[in-house]
Amino acid sequence: QVQLVESGGGLVQAGGSLRLSCAASGLTFSSYALGWFRQAPGKEREFVAAISRSGGDTRYADSVKGRFTISRDNTKNTVYLQMNSLKPEDTAVYYCAARLLGISNNADMYRYWGQGTQVTVSS
């Protein structure tokens, strides 16, 4: 049974930082590209960042480029999202997702999803 469990969300002031983690089990972690997506109340789910199986290729949404960094540790079956210079518009539930093989920024291409972690940025 595949499980993705996010952690690290919380309440932070604008300009602050958070580091999200997503621990995976039940799959061959190094065979999966990983992605982070987010959904704010009343809005569509949107792509945030993705990382290839080896970690050598990353992609970011324009809205987070230069502020967020995605990384992974294949020895710990964990993917991270370092979020700096947070803005109130970053407030959302953040989800990690796993996709067999290639990196993608398309949520429909991801098979496995975590339950999400809330990030709230106050102004």
Short mmCIF file of C-alpha atoms in Angstrom, two decimals:
data_model
loop_
_atom_site.label_atom_id
_atom_site.label_comp_id
_atom_site.label_asym_id
_atom_site.label_seq_id
_atom_site.Cartn_x
_atom_site.Cartn_y
_atom_site.Cartn_z
CA GLN A 1 0.00 0.00 0.00
CA VAL A 2 1.48 3.30 -1.11
CA GLN A 3 1.45 6.13 1.41
CA LEU A 4 2.62 9.71 1.12
CA VAL A 5 2.57 11.65 4.36
CA GLU A 6 3.22 15.39 4.39
CA SER A 7 4.38 17.34 7.40
CA GLY A 8 5.84 20.72 8.27
CA GLY A 9 2.92 22.99 7.54
CA GLY A 10 1.79 25.70 9.90
CA LEU A 11 1.21 29.38 10.47
CA VAL A 12 3.98 31.80 9.55
CA GLN A 13 4.26 35.55 9.04
CA ALA A 14 4.86 37.01 5.61
CA GLY A 15 8.55 36.89 4.80
CA GLY A 16 9.08 33.80 6.89
CA SER A 17 10.08 30.28 5.93
CA LEU A 18 8.75 26.76 6.23
CA ARG A 19 10.08 23.39 5.17
CA LEU A 20 7.60 20.76 4.09
CA SER A 21 8.45 17.09 4.08
CA CYS A 22 6.72 14.17 2.41
CA ALA A 23 7.64 10.67 3.49
CA ALA A 24 6.80 7.86 1.10
CA SER A 25 6.32 4.16 1.72
CA GLY A 26 5.10 1.18 -0.23
CA LEU A 27 6.83 2.11 -3.47
CA THR A 28 10.27 2.06 -5.03
CA PHE A 29 10.92 5.68 -4.26
CA SER A 30 13.80 6.22 -6.67
CA SER A 31 11.58 5.12 -9.57
CA TYR A 32 9.14 7.98 -9.02
CA ALA A 33 9.19 11.62 -9.92
CA LEU A 34 7.71 13.75 -7.14
CA GLY A 35 5.67 16.88 -7.23
CA TRP A 36 4.24 19.47 -4.88
CA PHE A 37 0.86 21.01 -5.61
CA ARG A 38 -1.33 23.38 -3.63
CA GLN A 39 -4.97 24.34 -3.40
CA ALA A 40 -6.30 27.49 -1.82
CA PRO A 41 -9.96 27.83 -0.75
CA GLY A 42 -12.18 28.40 -3.75
CA LYS A 43 -9.34 27.91 -6.21
CA GLU A 44 -8.15 25.17 -8.49
CA ARG A 45 -5.28 22.94 -7.49
CA GLU A 46 -2.06 24.30 -8.95
CA PHE A 47 1.41 23.06 -9.64
CA VAL A 48 4.17 24.28 -7.35
CA ALA A 49 7.32 22.25 -8.02
CA ALA A 50 8.50 18.87 -9.27
CA ILE A 51 11.69 16.85 -9.18
CA SER A 52 12.95 13.98 -11.28
CA ARG A 53 13.80 10.53 -10.01
CA SER A 54 17.47 11.33 -9.52
CA GLY A 55 16.89 14.89 -8.36
CA GLY A 56 18.87 16.25 -11.27
CA ASP A 57 15.92 17.98 -12.92
CA THR A 58 13.52 20.35 -11.19
CA ARG A 59 10.64 22.53 -12.31
CA TYR A 60 8.87 25.40 -10.58
CA ALA A 61 5.77 27.46 -11.05
CA ASP A 62 6.63 31.04 -11.96
CA SER A 63 4.92 32.24 -8.78
CA VAL A 64 7.41 30.42 -6.54
CA LYS A 65 10.57 30.46 -8.63
CA GLY A 66 13.48 31.87 -6.65
CA ARG A 67 11.65 31.44 -3.33
CA PHE A 68 10.92 27.70 -3.13
CA THR A 69 13.32 24.80 -3.52
CA ILE A 70 12.34 21.18 -4.04
CA SER A 71 14.76 18.42 -3.12
CA ARG A 72 14.68 14.72 -2.35
CA ASP A 73 16.62 12.16 -0.37
CA ASN A 74 16.27 8.76 -1.97
CA THR A 75 17.93 7.13 1.04
CA LYS A 76 15.14 8.43 3.29
CA ASN A 77 12.26 8.10 0.79
CA THR A 78 11.47 11.74 1.42
CA VAL A 79 10.86 14.82 -0.72
CA TYR A 80 11.15 18.33 0.66
CA LEU A 81 9.88 21.77 -0.21
CA GLN A 82 11.84 24.64 1.29
CA MET A 83 9.68 27.75 1.19
CA ASN A 84 11.30 31.13 1.79
CA SER A 85 10.02 34.69 1.56
CA LEU A 86 6.49 33.44 2.05
CA LYS A 87 3.59 35.62 0.96
CA PRO A 88 -0.06 35.60 2.03
CA GLU A 89 -0.95 34.30 -1.44
CA ASP A 90 1.05 31.15 -0.67
CA THR A 91 -1.65 30.17 1.82
CA ALA A 92 -3.06 26.80 0.76
CA VAL A 93 -3.15 23.12 1.47
CA TYR A 94 0.04 21.63 0.05
CA TYR A 95 0.05 18.13 -1.40
CA CYS A 96 2.88 15.91 -2.49
CA ALA A 97 2.37 13.44 -5.31
CA ALA A 98 4.29 10.63 -6.96
CA ARG A 99 4.48 9.69 -10.60
CA LEU A 100 6.23 6.67 -12.03
CA LEU A 101 9.16 7.65 -14.23
CA GLY A 102 9.27 11.12 -15.75
CA ILE A 103 8.92 14.56 -14.19
CA SER A 104 5.71 16.48 -14.92
CA ASN A 105 3.91 19.61 -13.81
CA ASN A 106 0.52 18.13 -14.74
CA ALA A 107 -1.42 16.95 -11.69
CA ASP A 108 -3.40 14.45 -13.77
CA MET A 109 -0.16 12.59 -14.49
CA TYR A 110 0.42 11.77 -10.80
CA ARG A 111 -0.94 8.52 -9.42
CA TYR A 112 -0.32 8.76 -5.69
CA TRP A 113 -1.20 11.67 -3.43
CA GLY A 114 -0.72 12.60 0.19
CA GLN A 115 -3.44 13.96 2.44
CA GLY A 116 -2.05 17.48 2.44
CA THR A 117 -0.66 19.90 4.98
CA GLN A 118 -1.99 23.38 5.66
CA VAL A 119 0.26 26.39 5.15
CA THR A 120 -1.06 29.73 6.33
CA VAL A 121 0.88 32.95 5.78
CA SER A 122 -0.30 35.98 7.71
CA SER A 123 0.26 39.54 6.51
#
